[in-house]
mmCIF file of C-alpha atoms in Angstrom:
data_model
loop_
_atom_site.group_PDB
_atom_site.id
_atom_site.type_symbol
_atom_site.label_atom_id
_atom_site.label_comp_id
_atom_site.label_asym_id
_atom_site.label_seq_id
_atom_site.Cartn_x
_atom_site.Cartn_y
_atom_site.Cartn_z
ATOM 1 C CA UNK A 1 -47.382 -37.955 -4.128
ATOM 2 C CA UNK A 2 -48.393 -39.430 -7.485
ATOM 3 C CA UNK A 3 -46.147 -42.378 -6.768
ATOM 4 C CA UNK A 4 -48.003 -43.111 -3.515
ATOM 5 C CA UNK A 5 -51.373 -42.854 -5.253
ATOM 6 C CA UNK A 6 -50.289 -45.354 -7.949
ATOM 7 C CA UNK A 7 -49.177 -47.763 -5.278
ATOM 8 C CA UNK A 8 -52.543 -47.476 -3.549
ATOM 9 C CA UNK A 9 -54.382 -48.068 -6.871
ATOM 10 C CA UNK A 10 -52.425 -51.244 -7.478
ATOM 11 C CA UNK A 11 -53.144 -52.359 -3.944
ATOM 12 C CA UNK A 12 -56.897 -51.691 -4.462
ATOM 13 C CA UNK A 13 -57.062 -53.639 -7.721
ATOM 14 C CA UNK A 14 -55.491 -56.622 -6.017
ATOM 15 C CA UNK A 15 -57.660 -56.497 -2.867
ATOM 16 C CA UNK A 16 -60.862 -54.623 -3.798
ATOM 17 C CA UNK A 17 -63.053 -57.507 -2.634
ATOM 18 C CA UNK A 18 -61.843 -56.930 0.937
ATOM 19 C CA UNK A 19 -64.132 -54.475 2.862
ATOM 20 C CA UNK A 20 -61.267 -53.240 5.015
ATOM 21 C CA UNK A 21 -59.221 -52.447 2.018
ATOM 22 C CA UNK A 22 -62.148 -50.542 0.497
ATOM 23 C CA UNK A 23 -62.230 -48.301 3.535
ATOM 24 C CA UNK A 24 -58.532 -47.583 3.271
ATOM 25 C CA UNK A 25 -58.776 -46.875 -0.437
ATOM 26 C CA UNK A 26 -61.543 -44.388 0.191
ATOM 27 C CA UNK A 27 -59.119 -42.356 2.176
ATOM 28 C CA UNK A 28 -56.078 -42.964 -0.041
ATOM 29 C CA UNK A 29 -55.542 -39.271 -0.847
ATOM 30 C CA UNK A 30 -55.435 -38.294 2.803
ATOM 31 C CA UNK A 31 -53.064 -41.138 3.522
ATOM 32 C CA UNK A 32 -50.774 -40.124 0.679
ATOM 33 C CA UNK A 33 -50.562 -36.559 1.981
ATOM 34 C CA UNK A 34 -49.879 -37.805 5.494
ATOM 35 C CA UNK A 35 -47.045 -40.039 4.337
ATOM 36 C CA UNK A 36 -45.565 -37.213 2.273
ATOM 37 C CA UNK A 37 -45.563 -34.826 5.239
ATOM 38 C CA UNK A 38 -43.949 -37.484 7.431
ATOM 39 C CA UNK A 39 -41.252 -38.024 4.788
ATOM 40 C CA UNK A 40 -40.439 -34.303 4.598
ATOM 41 C CA UNK A 41 -40.354 -34.031 8.390
ATOM 42 C CA UNK A 42 -37.961 -36.979 8.700
ATOM 43 C CA UNK A 43 -35.723 -35.551 5.959
ATOM 44 C CA UNK A 44 -35.530 -32.197 7.723
ATOM 45 C CA UNK A 45 -34.814 -33.887 11.033
ATOM 46 C CA UNK A 46 -31.959 -35.891 9.498
ATOM 47 C CA UNK A 47 -30.181 -32.847 8.023
ATOM 48 C CA UNK A 48 -31.168 -30.336 10.734
ATOM 49 C CA UNK A 49 -30.692 -27.314 8.493
ATOM 50 C CA UNK A 50 -27.449 -28.490 6.836
ATOM 51 C CA UNK A 51 -27.022 -28.689 3.074
ATOM 52 C CA UNK A 52 -25.362 -32.023 2.435
ATOM 53 C CA UNK A 53 -23.639 -30.904 -0.753
ATOM 54 C CA UNK A 54 -23.148 -27.854 -2.982
ATOM 55 C CA UNK A 55 -21.033 -26.898 -5.975
ATOM 56 C CA UNK A 56 -18.159 -24.549 -6.640
ATOM 57 C CA UNK A 57 -15.485 -23.587 -9.147
ATOM 58 C CA UNK A 58 -11.739 -24.186 -8.665
ATOM 59 C CA UNK A 59 -9.729 -20.992 -9.027
ATOM 60 C CA UNK A 60 -6.237 -19.718 -8.336
ATOM 61 C CA UNK A 61 -4.919 -16.494 -6.849
ATOM 62 C CA UNK A 62 -4.200 -13.853 -9.478
ATOM 63 C CA UNK A 63 -1.989 -10.806 -9.807
ATOM 64 C CA UNK A 64 -2.554 -7.931 -12.205
ATOM 65 C CA UNK A 65 0.278 -5.887 -13.716
ATOM 66 C CA UNK A 66 -0.618 -2.197 -13.977
ATOM 67 C CA UNK A 67 1.040 1.174 -13.424
ATOM 68 C CA UNK A 68 -0.290 4.326 -11.675
ATOM 69 C CA UNK A 69 -0.008 6.615 -14.713
ATOM 70 C CA UNK A 70 -0.517 6.648 -18.457
ATOM 71 C CA UNK A 71 2.063 4.454 -20.194
ATOM 72 C CA UNK A 72 3.197 3.240 -23.560
ATOM 73 C CA UNK A 73 3.725 -0.471 -24.196
ATOM 74 C CA UNK A 74 7.128 -1.089 -25.772
ATOM 75 C CA UNK A 75 6.963 -4.885 -26.086
ATOM 76 C CA UNK A 76 4.895 -7.754 -24.674
ATOM 77 C CA UNK A 77 6.961 -10.921 -24.178
ATOM 78 C CA UNK A 78 4.170 -13.362 -23.193
ATOM 79 C CA UNK A 79 0.950 -14.817 -24.609
ATOM 80 C CA UNK A 80 -2.166 -16.136 -22.817
ATOM 81 C CA UNK A 81 -1.693 -19.616 -21.380
ATOM 82 C CA UNK A 82 2.107 -19.425 -21.393
ATOM 83 C CA UNK A 83 3.992 -20.764 -18.373
ATOM 84 C CA UNK A 84 6.680 -18.378 -17.161
ATOM 85 C CA UNK A 85 9.354 -18.819 -14.531
ATOM 86 C CA UNK A 86 11.174 -16.537 -12.105
ATOM 87 C CA UNK A 87 13.439 -14.164 -14.028
ATOM 88 C CA UNK A 88 11.455 -14.198 -17.286
ATOM 89 C CA UNK A 89 10.602 -10.823 -18.824
ATOM 90 C CA UNK A 90 6.863 -10.208 -19.022
ATOM 91 C CA UNK A 91 6.460 -6.759 -20.565
ATOM 92 C CA UNK A 92 8.498 -3.619 -21.296
ATOM 93 C CA UNK A 93 6.848 -0.253 -20.566
ATOM 94 C CA UNK A 94 7.787 3.338 -21.321
ATOM 95 C CA UNK A 95 6.741 6.341 -19.222
ATOM 96 C CA UNK A 96 7.816 9.651 -20.813
ATOM 97 C CA UNK A 97 6.573 11.626 -17.790
ATOM 98 C CA UNK A 98 8.866 9.591 -15.528
ATOM 99 C CA UNK A 99 11.954 10.313 -17.626
ATOM 100 C CA UNK A 100 11.092 14.018 -17.759
ATOM 101 C CA UNK A 101 10.593 14.270 -14.000
ATOM 102 C CA UNK A 102 13.869 12.459 -13.253
ATOM 103 C CA UNK A 103 15.696 14.971 -15.496
ATOM 104 C CA UNK A 104 14.021 17.903 -13.719
ATOM 105 C CA UNK A 105 14.933 16.577 -10.263
ATOM 106 C CA UNK A 106 18.566 16.044 -11.291
ATOM 107 C CA UNK A 107 18.794 19.648 -12.489
ATOM 108 C CA UNK A 108 17.194 20.972 -9.291
ATOM 109 C CA UNK A 109 19.672 19.046 -7.134
ATOM 110 C CA UNK A 110 22.608 20.435 -9.116
ATOM 111 C CA UNK A 111 21.193 23.950 -8.759
ATOM 112 C CA UNK A 112 20.765 23.583 -4.981
ATOM 113 C CA UNK A 113 24.351 22.399 -4.573
ATOM 114 C CA UNK A 114 25.565 25.298 -6.742
ATOM 115 C CA UNK A 115 23.539 27.859 -4.780
ATOM 116 C CA UNK A 116 24.841 26.476 -1.506
ATOM 117 C CA UNK A 117 28.465 26.782 -2.612
ATOM 118 C CA UNK A 118 27.890 30.306 -3.993
ATOM 119 C CA UNK A 119 26.121 31.491 -0.836
ATOM 120 C CA UNK A 120 28.901 30.206 1.386
ATOM 121 C CA UNK A 121 31.505 32.039 -0.695
ATOM 122 C CA UNK A 122 29.496 35.273 -0.625
ATOM 123 C CA UNK A 123 29.046 35.113 3.152
ATOM 124 C CA UNK A 124 32.750 34.394 3.704
ATOM 125 C CA UNK A 125 33.565 37.430 1.555
ATOM 126 C CA UNK A 126 31.232 39.668 3.607
ATOM 127 C CA UNK A 127 32.730 38.398 6.871
ATOM 128 C CA UNK A 128 36.210 39.243 5.539
ATOM 129 C CA UNK A 129 35.019 42.764 4.600
ATOM 130 C CA UNK A 130 33.624 43.333 8.130
ATOM 131 C CA UNK A 131 36.906 42.174 9.667
ATOM 132 C CA UNK A 132 38.934 44.382 7.336
ATOM 133 C CA UNK A 133 36.805 47.446 8.158
ATOM 134 C CA UNK A 134 37.164 46.674 11.860
ATOM 135 C CA UNK A 135 40.935 46.368 11.579
ATOM 136 C CA UNK A 136 41.133 49.714 9.725
ATOM 137 C CA UNK A 137 38.933 51.427 12.292
ATOM 138 C CA UNK A 138 40.903 49.877 15.162
ATOM 139 C CA UNK A 139 44.243 51.092 13.758
ATOM 140 C CA UNK A 140 42.896 54.629 13.313
ATOM 141 C CA UNK A 141 41.397 54.840 16.786
ATOM 142 C CA UNK A 142 44.426 53.272 18.486
ATOM 143 C CA UNK A 143 46.756 55.725 16.742
ATOM 144 C CA UNK A 144 44.627 58.675 17.808
ATOM 145 C CA UNK A 145 44.378 57.336 21.370
ATOM 146 C CA UNK A 146 48.163 56.903 21.575
ATOM 147 C CA UNK A 147 48.765 60.453 20.358
ATOM 148 C CA UNK A 148 46.311 61.875 22.878
ATOM 149 C CA UNK A 149 47.773 59.810 25.720
ATOM 150 C CA UNK A 150 51.286 61.028 24.848
ATOM 151 C CA UNK A 151 50.133 64.634 24.765
ATOM 152 C CA UNK A 152 48.196 64.140 27.994
ATOM 153 C CA UNK A 153 51.279 62.807 29.735
ATOM 154 C CA UNK A 154 53.394 65.769 28.603
ATOM 155 C CA UNK A 155 50.777 68.232 29.804
ATOM 156 C CA UNK A 156 50.770 66.598 33.229
ATOM 157 C CA UNK A 157 54.550 66.930 33.467
ATOM 158 C CA UNK A 158 54.407 70.607 32.454
ATOM 159 C CA UNK A 159 51.662 71.336 34.947
ATOM 160 C CA UNK A 160 53.738 69.920 37.795
ATOM 161 C CA UNK A 161 56.629 72.395 37.116
ATOM 162 C CA UNK A 162 54.516 75.544 36.982
ATOM 163 C CA UNK A 163 54.345 77.588 40.174
ATOM 164 C CA UNK A 164 51.614 80.029 39.228
ATOM 165 C CA UNK A 165 48.105 79.141 40.530
ATOM 166 C CA UNK A 166 46.260 80.593 37.529
ATOM 167 C CA UNK A 167 48.476 78.790 35.067
ATOM 168 C CA UNK A 168 48.003 75.519 36.960
ATOM 169 C CA UNK A 169 44.206 75.837 36.843
ATOM 170 C CA UNK A 170 44.230 76.412 33.084
ATOM 171 C CA UNK A 171 46.436 73.402 32.459
ATOM 172 C CA UNK A 172 44.215 71.254 34.693
ATOM 173 C CA UNK A 173 41.119 72.108 32.646
ATOM 174 C CA UNK A 174 42.915 71.181 29.427
ATOM 175 C CA UNK A 175 44.039 67.860 30.804
ATOM 176 C CA UNK A 176 40.505 66.951 31.918
ATOM 177 C CA UNK A 177 39.126 67.602 28.428
ATOM 178 C CA UNK A 178 41.901 65.504 26.892
ATOM 179 C CA UNK A 179 41.179 62.609 29.331
ATOM 180 C CA UNK A 180 37.508 62.638 28.372
ATOM 181 C CA UNK A 181 38.464 62.559 24.673
ATOM 182 C CA UNK A 182 40.700 59.519 25.264
ATOM 183 C CA UNK A 183 37.877 57.758 27.145
ATOM 184 C CA UNK A 184 35.428 58.537 24.337
ATOM 185 C CA UNK A 185 37.767 57.078 21.701
ATOM 186 C CA UNK A 186 38.216 53.901 23.737
ATOM 187 C CA UNK A 187 34.438 53.524 24.059
ATOM 188 C CA UNK A 188 34.106 54.040 20.289
ATOM 189 C CA UNK A 189 36.706 51.318 19.694
ATOM 190 C CA UNK A 190 34.848 48.870 21.971
ATOM 191 C CA UNK A 191 31.546 49.669 20.241
ATOM 192 C CA UNK A 192 33.085 49.085 16.805
ATOM 193 C CA UNK A 193 34.452 45.719 17.983
ATOM 194 C CA UNK A 194 31.035 44.712 19.362
ATOM 195 C CA UNK A 195 29.213 45.771 16.204
ATOM 196 C CA UNK A 196 31.630 43.826 14.003
ATOM 197 C CA UNK A 197 31.228 40.692 16.129
ATOM 198 C CA UNK A 198 27.433 40.933 15.870
ATOM 199 C CA UNK A 199 27.581 41.310 12.077
ATOM 200 C CA UNK A 200 29.895 38.310 11.772
ATOM 201 C CA UNK A 201 27.607 36.228 14.006
ATOM 202 C CA UNK A 202 24.587 37.132 11.865
ATOM 203 C CA UNK A 203 26.425 36.249 8.682
ATOM 204 C CA UNK A 204 27.602 32.919 10.106
ATOM 205 C CA UNK A 205 24.064 32.120 11.310
ATOM 206 C CA UNK A 206 22.654 32.959 7.919
ATOM 207 C CA UNK A 207 25.180 30.621 6.330
ATOM 208 C CA UNK A 208 24.192 27.751 8.646
ATOM 209 C CA UNK A 209 20.485 28.425 8.024
ATOM 210 C CA UNK A 210 20.968 28.389 4.271
ATOM 211 C CA UNK A 211 22.978 25.187 4.461
ATOM 212 C CA UNK A 212 20.335 23.507 6.641
ATOM 213 C CA UNK A 213 17.533 24.657 4.358
ATOM 214 C CA UNK A 214 19.459 23.548 1.308
ATOM 215 C CA UNK A 215 20.201 20.138 2.838
ATOM 216 C CA UNK A 216 16.530 19.621 3.772
ATOM 217 C CA UNK A 217 15.363 20.563 0.280
ATOM 218 C CA UNK A 218 18.012 18.387 -1.317
ATOM 219 C CA UNK A 219 17.083 15.442 0.928
ATOM 220 C CA UNK A 220 13.428 15.662 -0.142
ATOM 221 C CA UNK A 221 14.384 15.844 -3.806
ATOM 222 C CA UNK A 222 16.767 12.892 -3.459
ATOM 223 C CA UNK A 223 14.025 10.842 -1.794
ATOM 224 C CA UNK A 224 11.638 11.593 -4.661
ATOM 225 C CA UNK A 225 14.376 10.867 -7.196
ATOM 226 C CA UNK A 226 15.116 7.468 -5.630
ATOM 227 C CA UNK A 227 11.403 6.556 -5.759
ATOM 228 C CA UNK A 228 11.154 7.567 -9.414
ATOM 229 C CA UNK A 229 14.306 5.638 -10.283
ATOM 230 C CA UNK A 230 12.793 2.604 -8.573
ATOM 231 C CA UNK A 231 9.640 3.002 -10.681
ATOM 232 C CA UNK A 232 11.790 3.372 -13.781
ATOM 233 C CA UNK A 233 13.568 0.101 -12.979
ATOM 234 C CA UNK A 234 10.150 -1.583 -12.702
ATOM 235 C CA UNK A 235 9.185 -0.524 -16.221
ATOM 236 C CA UNK A 236 10.669 -3.832 -17.327
ATOM 237 C CA UNK A 237 8.402 -6.273 -15.501
ATOM 238 C CA UNK A 238 10.258 -9.436 -14.444
ATOM 239 C CA UNK A 239 8.520 -12.514 -13.013
ATOM 240 C CA UNK A 240 9.510 -13.154 -9.386
ATOM 241 C CA UNK A 241 8.006 -16.661 -9.277
ATOM 242 C CA UNK A 242 6.373 -19.246 -11.518
ATOM 243 C CA UNK A 243 3.098 -18.135 -13.126
ATOM 244 C CA UNK A 244 0.690 -18.937 -15.913
ATOM 245 C CA UNK A 245 -0.308 -16.015 -18.134
ATOM 246 C CA UNK A 246 -4.049 -15.447 -17.896
ATOM 247 C CA UNK A 247 -4.979 -12.405 -19.999
ATOM 248 C CA UNK A 248 -2.888 -10.059 -22.127
ATOM 249 C CA UNK A 249 -4.894 -6.863 -22.566
ATOM 250 C CA UNK A 250 -2.435 -4.766 -24.615
ATOM 251 C CA UNK A 251 -0.348 -4.822 -27.793
ATOM 252 C CA UNK A 252 3.085 -3.469 -28.713
ATOM 253 C CA UNK A 253 3.048 0.314 -29.147
ATOM 254 C CA UNK A 254 -0.345 0.759 -27.491
ATOM 255 C CA UNK A 255 -0.928 3.621 -25.054
ATOM 256 C CA UNK A 256 -2.612 2.573 -21.796
ATOM 257 C CA UNK A 257 -4.380 4.718 -19.202
ATOM 258 C CA UNK A 258 -3.403 4.728 -15.522
ATOM 259 C CA UNK A 259 -4.139 1.594 -13.474
ATOM 260 C CA UNK A 260 -5.463 -0.226 -16.554
ATOM 261 C CA UNK A 261 -4.730 -3.998 -16.345
ATOM 262 C CA UNK A 262 -1.883 -4.877 -18.695
ATOM 263 C CA UNK A 263 -1.273 -8.572 -17.983
ATOM 264 C CA UNK A 264 -3.048 -10.953 -15.604
ATOM 265 C CA UNK A 265 -1.013 -13.770 -14.035
ATOM 266 C CA UNK A 266 -2.299 -16.793 -12.176
ATOM 267 C CA UNK A 267 -0.843 -19.900 -10.555
ATOM 268 C CA UNK A 268 -0.815 -23.151 -12.489
ATOM 269 C CA UNK A 269 -2.816 -25.155 -9.943
ATOM 270 C CA UNK A 270 -5.995 -24.004 -8.189
ATOM 271 C CA UNK A 271 -5.462 -22.721 -4.678
ATOM 272 C CA UNK A 272 -9.045 -21.937 -3.725
ATOM 273 C CA UNK A 273 -12.640 -22.848 -4.516
ATOM 274 C CA UNK A 274 -15.550 -20.455 -4.732
ATOM 275 C CA UNK A 275 -18.605 -22.379 -3.621
ATOM 276 C CA UNK A 276 -22.215 -21.251 -3.970
ATOM 277 C CA UNK A 277 -25.028 -22.328 -1.620
ATOM 278 C CA UNK A 278 -28.530 -21.862 -2.993
ATOM 279 C CA UNK A 279 -30.435 -19.168 -1.095
ATOM 280 C CA UNK A 280 -33.311 -21.619 -0.595
ATOM 281 C CA UNK A 281 -31.036 -23.880 1.483
ATOM 282 C CA UNK A 282 -29.762 -22.903 4.884
ATOM 283 C CA UNK A 283 -26.158 -23.957 5.386
ATOM 284 C CA UNK A 284 -24.800 -24.171 8.918
ATOM 285 C CA UNK A 285 -21.148 -23.408 8.123
ATOM 286 C CA UNK A 286 -18.410 -21.468 9.906
ATOM 287 C CA UNK A 287 -15.034 -20.039 8.961
ATOM 288 C CA UNK A 288 -12.298 -22.567 9.689
ATOM 289 C CA UNK A 289 -14.544 -25.562 9.048
ATOM 290 C CA UNK A 290 -13.063 -28.465 7.052
ATOM 291 C CA UNK A 291 -14.875 -29.633 3.897
ATOM 292 C CA UNK A 292 -14.328 -32.287 1.259
ATOM 293 C CA UNK A 293 -13.758 -31.164 -2.321
ATOM 294 C CA UNK A 294 -14.118 -33.656 -5.189
ATOM 295 C CA UNK A 295 -14.677 -33.591 -8.925
ATOM 296 C CA UNK A 296 -18.200 -33.066 -10.178
ATOM 297 C CA UNK A 297 -18.502 -36.757 -10.980
ATOM 298 C CA UNK A 298 -17.299 -37.658 -7.495
ATOM 299 C CA UNK A 299 -14.397 -39.693 -8.833
ATOM 300 C CA UNK A 300 -10.702 -39.227 -8.243
ATOM 301 C CA UNK A 301 -8.812 -38.004 -5.227
ATOM 302 C CA UNK A 302 -10.740 -36.039 -2.613
ATOM 303 C CA UNK A 303 -9.086 -32.955 -1.133
ATOM 304 C CA UNK A 304 -9.715 -31.477 2.298
ATOM 305 C CA UNK A 305 -10.250 -27.722 2.166
ATOM 306 C CA UNK A 306 -10.770 -25.053 4.791
ATOM 307 C CA UNK A 307 -13.520 -22.436 4.744
ATOM 308 C CA UNK A 308 -11.743 -19.064 4.852
ATOM 309 C CA UNK A 309 -14.582 -16.749 3.853
ATOM 310 C CA UNK A 310 -18.367 -16.472 4.025
ATOM 311 C CA UNK A 311 -20.111 -13.674 2.151
ATOM 312 C CA UNK A 312 -22.581 -11.586 4.118
ATOM 313 C CA UNK A 313 -24.917 -11.068 1.160
ATOM 314 C CA UNK A 314 -26.662 -12.995 -1.576
ATOM 315 C CA UNK A 315 -24.920 -12.967 -4.966
ATOM 316 C CA UNK A 316 -25.824 -14.400 -8.401
ATOM 317 C CA UNK A 317 -24.329 -17.780 -9.307
ATOM 318 C CA UNK A 318 -21.941 -17.973 -12.285
ATOM 319 C CA UNK A 319 -23.900 -18.417 -15.517
ATOM 320 C CA UNK A 320 -22.577 -21.923 -16.094
ATOM 321 C CA UNK A 321 -24.203 -23.015 -12.827
ATOM 322 C CA UNK A 322 -27.698 -21.922 -13.889
ATOM 323 C CA UNK A 323 -30.084 -24.761 -14.607
ATOM 324 C CA UNK A 324 -31.835 -22.679 -17.276
ATOM 325 C CA UNK A 325 -30.223 -19.650 -18.992
ATOM 326 C CA UNK A 326 -33.291 -17.474 -18.530
ATOM 327 C CA UNK A 327 -33.597 -18.158 -14.793
ATOM 328 C CA UNK A 328 -30.579 -16.963 -12.781
ATOM 329 C CA UNK A 329 -29.839 -18.548 -9.410
ATOM 330 C CA UNK A 330 -28.835 -16.653 -6.290
ATOM 331 C CA UNK A 331 -27.127 -17.757 -3.108
ATOM 332 C CA UNK A 332 -24.332 -17.281 -0.598
ATOM 333 C CA UNK A 333 -20.696 -17.390 -1.690
ATOM 334 C CA UNK A 334 -18.208 -19.497 0.264
ATOM 335 C CA UNK A 335 -14.423 -19.223 -0.207
ATOM 336 C CA UNK A 336 -12.491 -22.418 0.455
ATOM 337 C CA UNK A 337 -8.718 -22.724 0.563
ATOM 338 C CA UNK A 338 -7.279 -25.958 -0.831
ATOM 339 C CA UNK A 339 -3.684 -27.269 -0.937
ATOM 340 C CA UNK A 340 -1.705 -26.637 -4.131
ATOM 341 C CA UNK A 341 -1.189 -30.371 -4.561
ATOM 342 C CA UNK A 342 -4.616 -31.169 -5.990
ATOM 343 C CA UNK A 343 -5.980 -32.894 -9.127
ATOM 344 C CA UNK A 344 -8.285 -30.072 -10.224
ATOM 345 C CA UNK A 345 -8.030 -27.935 -13.347
ATOM 346 C CA UNK A 346 -8.348 -24.166 -13.296
ATOM 347 C CA UNK A 347 -11.997 -23.291 -13.737
ATOM 348 C CA UNK A 348 -13.195 -26.839 -13.094
ATOM 349 C CA UNK A 349 -16.547 -27.271 -11.363
ATOM 350 C CA UNK A 350 -16.267 -29.288 -8.157
ATOM 351 C CA UNK A 351 -18.513 -30.702 -5.468
ATOM 352 C CA UNK A 352 -18.196 -29.579 -1.845
ATOM 353 C CA UNK A 353 -19.486 -31.640 1.050
ATOM 354 C CA UNK A 354 -18.841 -32.282 4.718
ATOM 355 C CA UNK A 355 -15.462 -33.884 5.390
ATOM 356 C CA UNK A 356 -15.699 -37.266 7.062
ATOM 357 C CA UNK A 357 -13.664 -38.109 10.145
ATOM 358 C CA UNK A 358 -11.812 -40.771 8.157
ATOM 359 C CA UNK A 359 -10.754 -38.288 5.476
ATOM 360 C CA UNK A 360 -9.626 -35.762 8.085
ATOM 361 C CA UNK A 361 -7.551 -38.393 9.839
ATOM 362 C CA UNK A 362 -5.969 -39.392 6.552
ATOM 363 C CA UNK A 363 -5.165 -35.794 5.765
ATOM 364 C CA UNK A 364 -3.487 -35.296 9.170
ATOM 365 C CA UNK A 365 -1.398 -38.425 8.708
ATOM 366 C CA UNK A 366 -0.257 -37.164 5.329
ATOM 367 C CA UNK A 367 0.926 -33.915 6.885
#
């Protein structure tokens, strides 16, 4: 506005003798305000709610090495900023609780196998005792039954030769009693056989149940043991791909609490950009939209990125992006994925703007 007023003053000094000009100069303040409002309206119409450009910081995906329980650091093999490759040792860790638990599980498995073998032997011994008792009882009953049957047969032969009616009746009563005794012994033998079979079946079933229970318990312990052995193998952390060491938060011999970050690893080249749109500017942007990412100075190779995330809340800008240290800036965070082949440095501030059709075409041809 001051610029417009100065221009009008210069115009008045050059043409103040002209009555028409005097009229215009008398209303110079109103004219300046009118022109300013028109300028703002035209600017808003041109951008239609879009921020032409905003800033961000180039970052890379990170991974943090930590363990789910208290540990002791044996030796750290890396330093911050070091480039490591697949197969390099990063850190050696010791977990006394893991070693103790593995020993306990091994002992429990040995005990279960020993109990299973002992139980099977005991049950086999009991089954043999039941069979032996049955055989003894069978021999005794069979011998008694044979003796009674022999005597019964003789009595029948004697009864047939007697002529006296009274004598015949007496012999008949004796034979009937002997026949009932033989029948009773045979029933006793059958009952003994049935009882022995039931005892053997119960013992065999108990053996199978114990074996099944023992196998289930042993399977659970083996599963836990395998998991612990896997964790023990991971106590020596080996790089599975190329990384750059970010932070080393421990020293040799130090004890670390559970889930505490031990070493932070990052990729060598930035793979994403965190952009920040000032809350006073409305940005019409969607996930999947293509943007152009360049250095802060706008020089060098431009990279086409893709918007992969839009925050749903207002967050504070990083301190380095504040215009004045005492006045923080707030806005919306935008996450942009960029190709690994890019000229940016980790942590470098970049400029983000709308990707032109020419740049998009060039990017497609490159692919």
